[in-house]
mmCIF file of C-alpha atoms in Angstrom:
data_model
loop_
_atom_site.group_PDB
_atom_site.id
_atom_site.type_symbol
_atom_site.label_atom_id
_atom_site.label_comp_id
_atom_site.label_asym_id
_atom_site.label_seq_id
_atom_site.Cartn_x
_atom_site.Cartn_y
_atom_site.Cartn_z
ATOM 1 C CA UNK Y 1 -11.449 -30.656 -4.396
ATOM 2 C CA UNK Y 2 -9.536 -33.238 -2.435
ATOM 3 C CA UNK Y 3 -7.910 -31.375 0.397
ATOM 4 C CA UNK Y 4 -5.292 -34.059 0.943
ATOM 5 C CA UNK Y 5 -3.628 -34.641 -2.378
ATOM 6 C CA UNK Y 6 -5.223 -31.715 -4.097
ATOM 7 C CA UNK Y 7 -6.649 -33.541 -7.067
ATOM 8 C CA UNK Y 8 -8.813 -31.137 -8.969
ATOM 9 C CA UNK Y 9 -12.556 -31.366 -8.652
ATOM 10 C CA UNK Y 10 -12.937 -32.747 -12.129
ATOM 11 C CA UNK Y 11 -10.650 -35.604 -11.252
ATOM 12 C CA UNK Y 12 -11.876 -36.664 -7.872
ATOM 13 C CA UNK Y 13 -13.827 -39.858 -7.855
ATOM 14 C CA UNK Y 14 -14.892 -41.085 -4.471
ATOM 15 C CA UNK Y 15 -17.720 -43.509 -4.410
ATOM 16 C CA UNK Y 16 -19.866 -43.268 -1.360
ATOM 17 C CA UNK Y 17 -20.163 -47.024 -1.142
ATOM 18 C CA UNK Y 18 -16.478 -47.667 -1.797
ATOM 19 C CA UNK Y 19 -14.441 -45.094 0.014
ATOM 20 C CA UNK Y 20 -11.228 -45.925 -1.826
ATOM 21 C CA UNK Y 21 -12.827 -45.893 -5.239
ATOM 22 C CA UNK Y 22 -10.392 -45.303 -8.033
ATOM 23 C CA UNK Y 23 -8.555 -43.002 -5.723
ATOM 24 C CA UNK Y 24 -5.335 -44.128 -4.097
ATOM 25 C CA UNK Y 25 -5.980 -42.373 -0.866
ATOM 26 C CA UNK Y 26 -6.759 -45.400 1.209
ATOM 27 C CA UNK Y 27 -3.596 -47.277 0.397
ATOM 28 C CA UNK Y 28 -0.645 -45.655 -1.227
ATOM 29 C CA UNK Y 29 -0.310 -42.215 0.200
ATOM 30 C CA UNK Y 30 2.795 -42.173 2.318
ATOM 31 C CA UNK Y 31 2.213 -38.735 3.730
ATOM 32 C CA UNK Y 32 -0.054 -39.909 6.473
ATOM 33 C CA UNK Y 33 -3.433 -38.376 6.851
ATOM 34 C CA UNK Y 34 -6.365 -39.222 8.939
ATOM 35 C CA UNK Y 35 -9.517 -40.119 7.130
ATOM 36 C CA UNK Y 36 -11.552 -39.321 10.177
ATOM 37 C CA UNK Y 37 -11.061 -35.613 9.741
ATOM 38 C CA UNK Y 38 -13.588 -33.421 8.044
ATOM 39 C CA UNK Y 39 -12.834 -34.621 4.584
ATOM 40 C CA UNK Y 40 -15.466 -32.874 2.647
ATOM 41 C CA UNK Y 41 -15.765 -34.741 -0.589
ATOM 42 C CA UNK Y 42 -18.946 -34.145 -2.409
ATOM 43 C CA UNK Y 43 -20.690 -37.445 -2.802
ATOM 44 C CA UNK Y 44 -23.450 -36.072 -4.911
ATOM 45 C CA UNK Y 45 -21.352 -35.126 -7.890
ATOM 46 C CA UNK Y 46 -22.247 -36.285 -11.328
ATOM 47 C CA UNK Y 47 -19.133 -38.207 -12.118
ATOM 48 C CA UNK Y 48 -19.120 -41.449 -13.930
ATOM 49 C CA UNK Y 49 -17.897 -43.794 -11.240
ATOM 50 C CA UNK Y 50 -15.815 -45.844 -13.558
ATOM 51 C CA UNK Y 51 -12.783 -47.062 -11.673
ATOM 52 C CA UNK Y 52 -10.759 -47.513 -14.804
ATOM 53 C CA UNK Y 53 -10.939 -43.932 -15.919
ATOM 54 C CA UNK Y 54 -7.637 -42.739 -17.260
ATOM 55 C CA UNK Y 55 -7.099 -39.386 -15.765
ATOM 56 C CA UNK Y 56 -6.603 -40.300 -12.188
ATOM 57 C CA UNK Y 57 -4.735 -43.481 -11.491
ATOM 58 C CA UNK Y 58 -2.553 -42.876 -8.512
ATOM 59 C CA UNK Y 59 -1.382 -46.444 -8.167
ATOM 60 C CA UNK Y 60 -1.753 -48.004 -11.512
ATOM 61 C CA UNK Y 61 1.714 -49.401 -12.171
ATOM 62 C CA UNK Y 62 1.158 -49.348 -15.901
ATOM 63 C CA UNK Y 63 1.056 -45.589 -16.005
ATOM 64 C CA UNK Y 64 4.750 -44.915 -16.070
ATOM 65 C CA UNK Y 65 4.369 -41.198 -16.339
ATOM 66 C CA UNK Y 66 3.176 -40.951 -12.812
ATOM 67 C CA UNK Y 67 5.767 -40.883 -10.050
ATOM 68 C CA UNK Y 68 5.975 -44.025 -8.013
ATOM 69 C CA UNK Y 69 7.700 -42.605 -4.993
ATOM 70 C CA UNK Y 70 6.753 -43.084 -1.416
ATOM 71 C CA UNK Y 71 4.825 -39.865 -1.474
ATOM 72 C CA UNK Y 72 2.708 -41.030 -4.357
ATOM 73 C CA UNK Y 73 3.700 -37.946 -6.270
ATOM 74 C CA UNK Y 74 1.679 -37.195 -9.363
ATOM 75 C CA UNK Y 75 4.571 -35.669 -11.233
ATOM 76 C CA UNK Y 76 6.466 -37.692 -13.802
ATOM 77 C CA UNK Y 77 9.979 -38.527 -12.749
ATOM 78 C CA UNK Y 78 9.604 -37.026 -9.313
ATOM 79 C CA UNK Y 79 9.603 -39.531 -6.554
ATOM 80 C CA UNK Y 80 9.295 -37.445 -3.435
ATOM 81 C CA UNK Y 81 7.470 -34.374 -2.325
ATOM 82 C CA UNK Y 82 9.821 -31.989 -0.617
ATOM 83 C CA UNK Y 83 9.655 -28.790 1.348
ATOM 84 C CA UNK Y 84 11.207 -25.601 0.043
ATOM 85 C CA UNK Y 85 11.844 -22.563 2.232
ATOM 86 C CA UNK Y 86 10.579 -19.324 0.715
ATOM 87 C CA UNK Y 87 10.455 -16.670 3.457
ATOM 88 C CA UNK Y 88 8.980 -13.939 1.300
ATOM 89 C CA UNK Y 89 6.593 -11.245 2.412
ATOM 90 C CA UNK Y 90 3.232 -11.646 0.764
ATOM 91 C CA UNK Y 91 3.246 -7.950 -0.072
ATOM 92 C CA UNK Y 92 6.793 -8.031 -1.450
ATOM 93 C CA UNK Y 93 5.653 -7.602 -5.041
ATOM 94 C CA UNK Y 94 3.489 -4.575 -4.269
ATOM 95 C CA UNK Y 95 6.235 -3.178 -2.057
ATOM 96 C CA UNK Y 96 8.771 -3.495 -4.880
ATOM 97 C CA UNK Y 97 6.493 -1.453 -7.175
ATOM 98 C CA UNK Y 98 5.950 1.027 -4.342
ATOM 99 C CA UNK Y 99 9.713 1.454 -3.908
ATOM 100 C CA UNK Y 100 10.033 2.089 -7.636
ATOM 101 C CA UNK Y 101 7.231 4.698 -7.477
ATOM 102 C CA UNK Y 102 8.884 6.360 -4.492
ATOM 103 C CA UNK Y 103 12.207 6.482 -6.345
ATOM 104 C CA UNK Y 104 10.615 7.927 -9.502
ATOM 105 C CA UNK Y 105 8.717 10.547 -7.465
ATOM 106 C CA UNK Y 106 11.793 11.504 -5.456
ATOM 107 C CA UNK Y 107 13.830 11.895 -8.656
ATOM 108 C CA UNK Y 108 11.418 14.608 -9.764
ATOM 109 C CA UNK Y 109 10.917 16.069 -6.315
ATOM 110 C CA UNK Y 110 7.218 15.148 -6.323
ATOM 111 C CA UNK Y 111 5.571 15.018 -2.895
ATOM 112 C CA UNK Y 112 2.807 12.382 -2.908
ATOM 113 C CA UNK Y 113 -0.086 11.937 -0.489
ATOM 114 C CA UNK Y 114 -2.385 8.902 -0.454
ATOM 115 C CA UNK Y 115 -5.904 9.888 0.703
ATOM 116 C CA UNK Y 116 -7.911 7.071 2.248
ATOM 117 C CA UNK Y 117 -11.379 7.027 3.783
ATOM 118 C CA UNK Y 118 -14.738 5.325 3.658
ATOM 119 C CA UNK Y 119 -16.980 6.293 0.723
ATOM 120 C CA UNK Y 120 -18.737 9.611 1.219
ATOM 121 C CA UNK Y 121 -16.307 11.237 3.650
ATOM 122 C CA UNK Y 122 -15.882 14.164 1.260
ATOM 123 C CA UNK Y 123 -12.392 13.370 -0.051
ATOM 124 C CA UNK Y 124 -12.943 14.721 -3.557
ATOM 125 C CA UNK Y 125 -14.549 17.966 -2.384
ATOM 126 C CA UNK Y 126 -11.718 18.394 0.120
ATOM 127 C CA UNK Y 127 -9.088 17.822 -2.564
ATOM 128 C CA UNK Y 128 -10.756 20.277 -4.972
ATOM 129 C CA UNK Y 129 -10.878 22.923 -2.255
ATOM 130 C CA UNK Y 130 -7.250 22.254 -1.245
ATOM 131 C CA UNK Y 131 -6.108 22.549 -4.862
ATOM 132 C CA UNK Y 132 -7.802 25.969 -5.022
ATOM 133 C CA UNK Y 133 -6.035 26.995 -1.803
ATOM 134 C CA UNK Y 134 -2.655 25.843 -3.164
ATOM 135 C CA UNK Y 135 -3.005 27.749 -6.442
ATOM 136 C CA UNK Y 136 0.009 29.931 -7.105
ATOM 137 C CA UNK Y 137 1.937 28.209 -4.294
ATOM 138 C CA UNK Y 138 2.305 24.563 -5.303
ATOM 139 C CA UNK Y 139 1.402 22.725 -8.529
ATOM 140 C CA UNK Y 140 -0.898 19.762 -7.886
ATOM 141 C CA UNK Y 141 -1.850 16.747 -10.001
ATOM 142 C CA UNK Y 142 -4.266 14.033 -8.967
ATOM 143 C CA UNK Y 143 -4.733 10.284 -9.401
ATOM 144 C CA UNK Y 144 -8.336 9.271 -8.730
ATOM 145 C CA UNK Y 145 -9.212 5.706 -7.787
ATOM 146 C CA UNK Y 146 -12.764 4.372 -7.987
ATOM 147 C CA UNK Y 147 -14.346 1.110 -8.993
ATOM 148 C CA UNK Y 148 -16.263 2.799 -11.809
ATOM 149 C CA UNK Y 149 -16.810 6.187 -13.514
ATOM 150 C CA UNK Y 150 -14.533 9.157 -14.193
ATOM 151 C CA UNK Y 151 -16.728 11.540 -12.203
ATOM 152 C CA UNK Y 152 -14.090 12.349 -9.604
ATOM 153 C CA UNK Y 153 -11.316 13.047 -12.135
ATOM 154 C CA UNK Y 154 -13.720 15.408 -13.915
ATOM 155 C CA UNK Y 155 -14.458 17.222 -10.654
ATOM 156 C CA UNK Y 156 -10.716 17.662 -10.106
ATOM 157 C CA UNK Y 157 -10.060 18.796 -13.691
ATOM 158 C CA UNK Y 158 -12.698 21.485 -13.164
ATOM 159 C CA UNK Y 159 -10.230 23.087 -10.722
ATOM 160 C CA UNK Y 160 -7.636 23.244 -13.510
ATOM 161 C CA UNK Y 161 -5.397 20.543 -12.039
ATOM 162 C CA UNK Y 162 -4.389 17.618 -14.269
ATOM 163 C CA UNK Y 163 -6.096 14.417 -13.141
ATOM 164 C CA UNK Y 164 -6.160 10.806 -14.215
ATOM 165 C CA UNK Y 165 -8.785 8.245 -13.257
ATOM 166 C CA UNK Y 166 -8.017 4.644 -12.386
ATOM 167 C CA UNK Y 167 -11.049 2.358 -12.411
ATOM 168 C CA UNK Y 168 -10.283 -0.712 -10.366
ATOM 169 C CA UNK Y 169 -13.299 -2.649 -11.661
ATOM 170 C CA UNK Y 170 -13.941 -5.181 -8.944
ATOM 171 C CA UNK Y 171 -10.863 -4.123 -7.012
ATOM 172 C CA UNK Y 172 -11.266 -2.647 -3.542
ATOM 173 C CA UNK Y 173 -8.038 -0.647 -3.439
ATOM 174 C CA UNK Y 174 -5.312 0.893 -5.560
ATOM 175 C CA UNK Y 175 -2.044 -1.021 -5.703
ATOM 176 C CA UNK Y 176 1.441 0.237 -6.421
ATOM 177 C CA UNK Y 177 1.488 -1.267 -9.905
ATOM 178 C CA UNK Y 178 -1.639 0.618 -11.055
ATOM 179 C CA UNK Y 179 -0.336 3.831 -9.515
ATOM 180 C CA UNK Y 180 3.040 3.385 -11.222
ATOM 181 C CA UNK Y 181 1.335 3.357 -14.621
ATOM 182 C CA UNK Y 182 -0.797 6.352 -13.667
ATOM 183 C CA UNK Y 183 2.287 8.324 -12.587
ATOM 184 C CA UNK Y 184 3.927 7.561 -15.936
ATOM 185 C CA UNK Y 185 0.875 8.750 -17.856
ATOM 186 C CA UNK Y 186 0.202 11.774 -15.661
ATOM 187 C CA UNK Y 187 3.878 12.790 -15.649
ATOM 188 C CA UNK Y 188 3.658 15.273 -12.729
ATOM 189 C CA UNK Y 189 5.705 18.490 -12.928
ATOM 190 C CA UNK Y 190 9.026 18.549 -11.072
ATOM 191 C CA UNK Y 191 8.710 19.765 -7.465
ATOM 192 C CA UNK Y 192 4.924 19.484 -7.503
ATOM 193 C CA UNK Y 193 2.493 17.694 -5.223
ATOM 194 C CA UNK Y 194 0.615 14.537 -6.203
ATOM 195 C CA UNK Y 195 -2.677 13.665 -4.535
ATOM 196 C CA UNK Y 196 -3.733 10.045 -4.839
ATOM 197 C CA UNK Y 197 -7.387 9.571 -3.923
ATOM 198 C CA UNK Y 198 -7.763 5.906 -3.050
ATOM 199 C CA UNK Y 199 -10.921 3.850 -3.499
ATOM 200 C CA UNK Y 200 -13.430 4.715 -0.764
ATOM 201 C CA UNK Y 201 -12.795 1.853 1.633
ATOM 202 C CA UNK Y 202 -11.541 2.059 5.188
ATOM 203 C CA UNK Y 203 -10.158 -1.478 5.219
ATOM 204 C CA UNK Y 204 -8.235 -2.717 2.194
ATOM 205 C CA UNK Y 205 -6.118 0.294 1.135
ATOM 206 C CA UNK Y 206 -4.386 0.232 4.551
ATOM 207 C CA UNK Y 207 -2.131 -2.639 3.552
ATOM 208 C CA UNK Y 208 -0.961 -1.349 0.181
ATOM 209 C CA UNK Y 209 1.963 1.042 0.015
ATOM 210 C CA UNK Y 210 1.702 3.086 -3.195
ATOM 211 C CA UNK Y 211 5.017 4.905 -2.845
ATOM 212 C CA UNK Y 212 3.455 7.946 -1.161
ATOM 213 C CA UNK Y 213 5.171 10.121 1.425
ATOM 214 C CA UNK Y 214 2.182 9.908 3.788
ATOM 215 C CA UNK Y 215 -1.242 8.343 4.025
ATOM 216 C CA UNK Y 216 -3.877 10.890 4.983
ATOM 217 C CA UNK Y 217 -7.059 9.410 6.437
ATOM 218 C CA UNK Y 218 -10.223 11.456 6.022
ATOM 219 C CA UNK Y 219 -13.073 10.887 8.463
ATOM 220 C CA UNK Y 220 -16.285 12.907 8.460
ATOM 221 C CA UNK Y 221 -18.229 13.917 11.542
ATOM 222 C CA UNK Y 222 -21.314 12.105 10.264
ATOM 223 C CA UNK Y 223 -19.554 8.761 10.734
ATOM 224 C CA UNK Y 224 -19.296 8.157 14.490
ATOM 225 C CA UNK Y 225 -16.497 8.797 16.975
ATOM 226 C CA UNK Y 226 -15.569 5.138 17.273
ATOM 227 C CA UNK Y 227 -14.548 4.591 13.652
ATOM 228 C CA UNK Y 228 -10.839 4.612 14.568
ATOM 229 C CA UNK Y 229 -11.556 1.765 16.992
ATOM 230 C CA UNK Y 230 -13.672 -0.128 14.473
ATOM 231 C CA UNK Y 231 -11.180 0.235 11.594
ATOM 232 C CA UNK Y 232 -7.833 0.509 13.385
ATOM 233 C CA UNK Y 233 -5.583 -0.613 10.523
ATOM 234 C CA UNK Y 234 -6.189 2.520 8.474
ATOM 235 C CA UNK Y 235 -5.559 4.828 11.414
ATOM 236 C CA UNK Y 236 -2.330 2.983 12.196
ATOM 237 C CA UNK Y 237 -1.165 3.336 8.588
ATOM 238 C CA UNK Y 238 -1.929 7.069 8.365
ATOM 239 C CA UNK Y 239 0.251 9.991 9.445
ATOM 240 C CA UNK Y 240 -2.486 12.644 9.328
ATOM 241 C CA UNK Y 241 -6.190 12.532 10.162
ATOM 242 C CA UNK Y 242 -8.485 15.130 8.606
ATOM 243 C CA UNK Y 243 -11.803 15.284 10.447
ATOM 244 C CA UNK Y 244 -14.030 16.666 7.699
ATOM 245 C CA UNK Y 245 -17.496 18.252 7.481
ATOM 246 C CA UNK Y 246 -16.982 20.256 10.667
ATOM 247 C CA UNK Y 247 -19.666 22.652 9.343
ATOM 248 C CA UNK Y 248 -22.235 19.974 10.268
ATOM 249 C CA UNK Y 249 -21.166 19.773 13.930
ATOM 250 C CA UNK Y 250 -23.926 22.104 15.224
ATOM 251 C CA UNK Y 251 -26.504 19.638 13.887
ATOM 252 C CA UNK Y 252 -24.904 16.490 15.328
ATOM 253 C CA UNK Y 253 -24.062 14.930 18.686
ATOM 254 C CA UNK Y 254 -20.559 14.185 17.454
ATOM 255 C CA UNK Y 255 -17.839 14.484 20.130
ATOM 256 C CA UNK Y 256 -14.699 15.737 18.341
ATOM 257 C CA UNK Y 257 -12.524 15.261 21.424
ATOM 258 C CA UNK Y 258 -13.602 11.654 21.873
ATOM 259 C CA UNK Y 259 -13.039 10.889 18.186
ATOM 260 C CA UNK Y 260 -9.507 12.332 18.236
ATOM 261 C CA UNK Y 261 -8.761 10.550 21.520
ATOM 262 C CA UNK Y 262 -9.829 7.248 19.953
ATOM 263 C CA UNK Y 263 -7.632 7.900 16.920
ATOM 264 C CA UNK Y 264 -4.629 8.721 19.121
ATOM 265 C CA UNK Y 265 -5.185 5.563 21.138
ATOM 266 C CA UNK Y 266 -4.780 3.590 17.909
ATOM 267 C CA UNK Y 267 -1.857 5.645 16.658
ATOM 268 C CA UNK Y 268 -0.064 7.930 19.136
ATOM 269 C CA UNK Y 269 2.000 9.496 16.312
ATOM 270 C CA UNK Y 270 -1.063 10.555 14.296
ATOM 271 C CA UNK Y 271 -1.430 14.277 13.566
ATOM 272 C CA UNK Y 272 -4.993 15.596 13.457
ATOM 273 C CA UNK Y 273 -6.815 18.558 11.894
ATOM 274 C CA UNK Y 274 -10.501 19.488 11.954
ATOM 275 C CA UNK Y 275 -11.567 20.772 8.528
ATOM 276 C CA UNK Y 276 -14.561 21.620 6.385
ATOM 277 C CA UNK Y 277 -14.417 21.409 2.609
ATOM 278 C CA UNK Y 278 -17.598 23.498 2.571
ATOM 279 C CA UNK Y 279 -16.636 26.490 4.732
ATOM 280 C CA UNK Y 280 -12.862 26.150 4.352
ATOM 281 C CA UNK Y 281 -12.345 25.787 8.114
ATOM 282 C CA UNK Y 282 -8.946 24.273 8.887
ATOM 283 C CA UNK Y 283 -7.792 24.328 5.267
ATOM 284 C CA UNK Y 284 -5.115 26.937 5.938
ATOM 285 C CA UNK Y 285 -3.665 24.561 8.520
ATOM 286 C CA UNK Y 286 -3.826 21.652 6.066
ATOM 287 C CA UNK Y 287 -2.107 23.702 3.357
ATOM 288 C CA UNK Y 288 0.590 24.662 5.869
ATOM 289 C CA UNK Y 289 0.981 20.971 6.784
ATOM 290 C CA UNK Y 290 1.415 20.048 3.108
ATOM 291 C CA UNK Y 291 3.989 22.771 2.490
ATOM 292 C CA UNK Y 292 5.928 21.996 5.665
ATOM 293 C CA UNK Y 293 5.871 18.237 5.026
ATOM 294 C CA UNK Y 294 6.920 18.661 1.376
ATOM 295 C CA UNK Y 295 9.785 20.942 2.422
ATOM 296 C CA UNK Y 296 10.886 18.546 5.143
ATOM 297 C CA UNK Y 297 10.815 15.643 2.716
ATOM 298 C CA UNK Y 298 12.789 17.570 0.096
ATOM 299 C CA UNK Y 299 15.384 18.463 2.728
ATOM 300 C CA UNK Y 300 15.626 14.828 3.848
ATOM 301 C CA UNK Y 301 16.089 13.686 0.238
ATOM 302 C CA UNK Y 302 18.743 16.346 -0.416
ATOM 303 C CA UNK Y 303 20.639 15.096 2.605
ATOM 304 C CA UNK Y 304 20.396 11.598 1.147
ATOM 305 C CA UNK M 1 -11.793 -8.099 -0.091
ATOM 306 C CA UNK M 2 -8.092 -7.345 -0.324
ATOM 307 C CA UNK M 3 -7.558 -10.953 0.717
ATOM 308 C CA UNK M 4 -8.100 -11.743 -2.968
ATOM 309 C CA UNK M 5 -5.044 -9.688 -4.009
ATOM 310 C CA UNK M 6 -3.037 -11.050 -1.098
ATOM 311 C CA UNK M 7 -3.954 -14.570 -2.162
ATOM 312 C CA UNK M 8 -2.877 -13.775 -5.715
ATOM 313 C CA UNK M 9 0.491 -12.696 -4.284
ATOM 314 C CA UNK M 10 0.768 -15.921 -2.284
ATOM 315 C CA UNK M 11 0.083 -18.010 -5.388
ATOM 316 C CA UNK M 12 2.481 -15.899 -7.511
ATOM 317 C CA UNK M 13 5.271 -16.298 -4.964
ATOM 318 C CA UNK M 14 4.700 -20.052 -4.655
ATOM 319 C CA UNK M 15 4.483 -20.634 -8.406
ATOM 320 C CA UNK M 16 7.581 -18.535 -9.070
ATOM 321 C CA UNK M 17 9.567 -20.437 -6.430
ATOM 322 C CA UNK M 18 8.224 -23.765 -7.736
ATOM 323 C CA UNK M 19 9.378 -22.955 -11.283
ATOM 324 C CA UNK M 20 12.803 -22.069 -9.945
ATOM 325 C CA UNK M 21 12.918 -25.477 -8.245
ATOM 326 C CA UNK M 22 11.805 -27.237 -11.400
ATOM 327 C CA UNK M 23 8.733 -28.536 -9.610
ATOM 328 C CA UNK M 24 5.696 -29.760 -11.480
ATOM 329 C CA UNK M 25 3.223 -28.901 -8.846
ATOM 330 C CA UNK M 26 2.845 -27.307 -5.469
ATOM 331 C CA UNK M 27 1.085 -29.494 -2.941
ATOM 332 C CA UNK M 28 1.199 -27.354 0.199
ATOM 333 C CA UNK M 29 1.902 -23.717 0.983
ATOM 334 C CA UNK M 30 2.673 -22.544 4.513
ATOM 335 C CA UNK M 31 2.080 -18.880 5.343
ATOM 336 C CA UNK M 32 2.635 -16.912 8.543
ATOM 337 C CA UNK M 33 -0.116 -14.455 9.401
ATOM 338 C CA UNK M 34 0.328 -12.298 12.485
ATOM 339 C CA UNK M 35 -2.647 -11.946 14.810
ATOM 340 C CA UNK M 36 -2.456 -8.149 14.426
ATOM 341 C CA UNK M 37 -2.102 -8.083 10.634
ATOM 342 C CA UNK M 38 -4.971 -6.738 8.560
ATOM 343 C CA UNK M 39 -5.865 -10.142 7.188
ATOM 344 C CA UNK M 40 -8.661 -12.576 7.844
ATOM 345 C CA UNK M 41 -7.197 -16.118 7.558
ATOM 346 C CA UNK M 42 -10.578 -17.625 6.676
ATOM 347 C CA UNK M 43 -10.847 -15.246 3.732
ATOM 348 C CA UNK M 44 -7.386 -16.283 2.506
ATOM 349 C CA UNK M 45 -8.438 -19.923 2.637
ATOM 350 C CA UNK M 46 -11.654 -19.091 0.853
ATOM 351 C CA UNK M 47 -9.831 -17.334 -1.997
ATOM 352 C CA UNK M 48 -6.917 -19.723 -2.293
ATOM 353 C CA UNK M 49 -8.539 -22.603 -4.164
ATOM 354 C CA UNK M 50 -10.085 -20.249 -6.695
ATOM 355 C CA UNK M 51 -6.919 -18.233 -7.279
ATOM 356 C CA UNK M 52 -4.682 -21.318 -7.534
ATOM 357 C CA UNK M 53 -6.862 -22.944 -10.176
ATOM 358 C CA UNK M 54 -5.035 -23.261 -13.474
ATOM 359 C CA UNK M 55 -1.601 -22.707 -11.883
ATOM 360 C CA UNK M 56 1.092 -25.055 -10.589
ATOM 361 C CA UNK M 57 -0.476 -24.550 -7.189
ATOM 362 C CA UNK M 58 -3.865 -25.852 -8.220
ATOM 363 C CA UNK M 59 -5.164 -28.120 -5.521
ATOM 364 C CA UNK M 60 -2.418 -27.205 -3.062
ATOM 365 C CA UNK M 61 -3.273 -27.045 0.608
ATOM 366 C CA UNK M 62 -2.904 -23.670 2.296
ATOM 367 C CA UNK M 63 -1.644 -23.870 5.875
ATOM 368 C CA UNK M 64 -1.896 -20.710 7.918
ATOM 369 C CA UNK M 65 0.254 -20.285 11.005
ATOM 370 C CA UNK M 66 -1.096 -17.579 13.305
ATOM 371 C CA UNK M 67 1.680 -15.702 15.071
ATOM 372 C CA UNK M 68 0.860 -13.989 18.372
ATOM 373 C CA UNK M 69 1.051 -10.226 18.825
ATOM 374 C CA UNK M 70 3.515 -8.542 21.162
ATOM 375 C CA UNK M 71 4.491 -4.996 21.972
ATOM 376 C CA UNK M 72 6.903 -2.898 23.989
ATOM 377 C CA UNK M 73 5.382 -0.986 26.871
ATOM 378 C CA UNK M 74 7.605 2.021 27.685
ATOM 379 C CA UNK M 75 5.888 2.473 31.056
ATOM 380 C CA UNK M 76 6.579 -1.102 32.193
ATOM 381 C CA UNK M 77 9.868 -1.232 30.309
ATOM 382 C CA UNK M 78 9.187 -4.666 28.871
ATOM 383 C CA UNK M 79 7.639 -6.677 26.082
ATOM 384 C CA UNK M 80 4.020 -7.637 26.690
ATOM 385 C CA UNK M 81 1.450 -9.754 24.881
ATOM 386 C CA UNK M 82 -0.873 -7.791 22.607
ATOM 387 C CA UNK M 83 -4.261 -9.124 21.512
ATOM 388 C CA UNK M 84 -5.199 -6.083 19.425
ATOM 389 C CA UNK M 85 -3.125 -3.329 17.889
ATOM 390 C CA UNK M 86 -4.632 -0.714 20.132
ATOM 391 C CA UNK M 87 -5.026 -2.833 23.259
ATOM 392 C CA UNK M 88 -3.939 -1.505 26.632
ATOM 393 C CA UNK M 89 -0.836 -2.931 28.275
ATOM 394 C CA UNK M 90 -2.000 -6.035 30.178
ATOM 395 C CA UNK M 91 0.393 -5.113 33.008
ATOM 396 C CA UNK M 92 -0.214 -1.408 33.617
ATOM 397 C CA UNK M 93 -3.317 -0.602 31.550
ATOM 398 C CA UNK M 94 -1.536 2.153 29.604
ATOM 399 C CA UNK M 95 -2.081 2.766 25.905
ATOM 400 C CA UNK M 96 1.487 3.498 24.910
ATOM 401 C CA UNK M 97 2.359 -0.034 23.819
ATOM 402 C CA UNK M 98 4.277 -0.112 20.540
ATOM 403 C CA UNK M 99 3.646 -3.227 18.493
ATOM 404 C CA UNK M 100 6.807 -5.277 17.934
ATOM 405 C CA UNK M 101 5.359 -8.547 16.588
ATOM 406 C CA UNK M 102 2.113 -9.795 15.138
ATOM 407 C CA UNK M 103 1.807 -7.990 11.806
ATOM 408 C CA UNK M 104 3.671 -10.680 9.846
ATOM 409 C CA UNK M 105 2.402 -11.608 6.409
ATOM 410 C CA UNK M 106 4.782 -14.057 4.835
ATOM 411 C CA UNK M 107 4.998 -17.155 2.659
ATOM 412 C CA UNK M 108 7.287 -19.319 4.796
ATOM 413 C CA UNK M 109 7.691 -22.550 2.853
ATOM 414 C CA UNK M 110 5.972 -24.906 0.496
ATOM 415 C CA UNK M 111 5.858 -28.548 -0.458
ATOM 416 C CA UNK M 112 6.464 -29.354 -4.091
ATOM 417 C CA UNK M 113 6.345 -32.479 -6.188
#
């Protein structure tokens, strides 16, 4: 594609021997550009180098449909390119959906957590175990995000909790729009807790607000103490770090203190818990954190 | 590659604004990307041409303005430059710097025809 005027690939005709070709670049473009820059036109394309072709006559006066303004605008009837201020956050669309999700959840008193981690950190096992621990205390429903398969939703349903699976296909993260639809379908009970298990990916989900109360980042002790330094965005976005698979610590050279110190360097407000989905270590503390955070959120909402 | 979704948002925002202006095409889009934001500018550029194809922004040039990072160091009591989110204060070496600028992600303006 022409990086100057943006003519589509199928339209660009630049003859190696005749730089101007049927293209008006050399003469009529008023927005000045330097032809010495790295203009990367492909000279090996298979175009018919017919200079009279119809679809791309920048400066053929007989083609009245094309703008004749100083800017050589392609658009009919428009003589000048102009700048328009936009000033909109790139994530504004996602954030609008997230706000709507947050409003819908708050209206029903649903406390939502967005679980993020790399693949294989043990999120699903941890959620299943937490759901068991919350039985009789707090109703839980789950939104599972994965590129493919419903395996995780089935694992959650085995605990008795309602679960819905979102397959993102090629997508690397859940966005607020997908989650909004899932919330509608799942229809969580009033005053319950909603777990959203994001796609296993320590990078992309950091930037996408889903309308949750908190992001919870799960890291396992098989991953290396410096992961918070390597993937800082996720640890900045999270409010709680669960360091999982603590049952494996006797077999590893993992330094828990160093890992937590690294995480706190990235995010001084981060709360941390060491847990094991296998032995249940630390789960009582996590359950207490959920109940306290849900209560605090409900109180804040009641206050308005 | 969340840059793909971010690029889709950039194109959506530009096309929506262009329609509102009655424009027939978008020729240039200018975005601000903070140095501390979770975005790789090269990846945005890479995705842009593909995402814009078939829209009013097809063929538009994407211009990325990198904005520098800054933070407030409570120990020094002033704003300092920040090269990474978790970097130490360049003045005192402390790690208590709170980011105040550099995570921008915004479509600033565009050129339409």
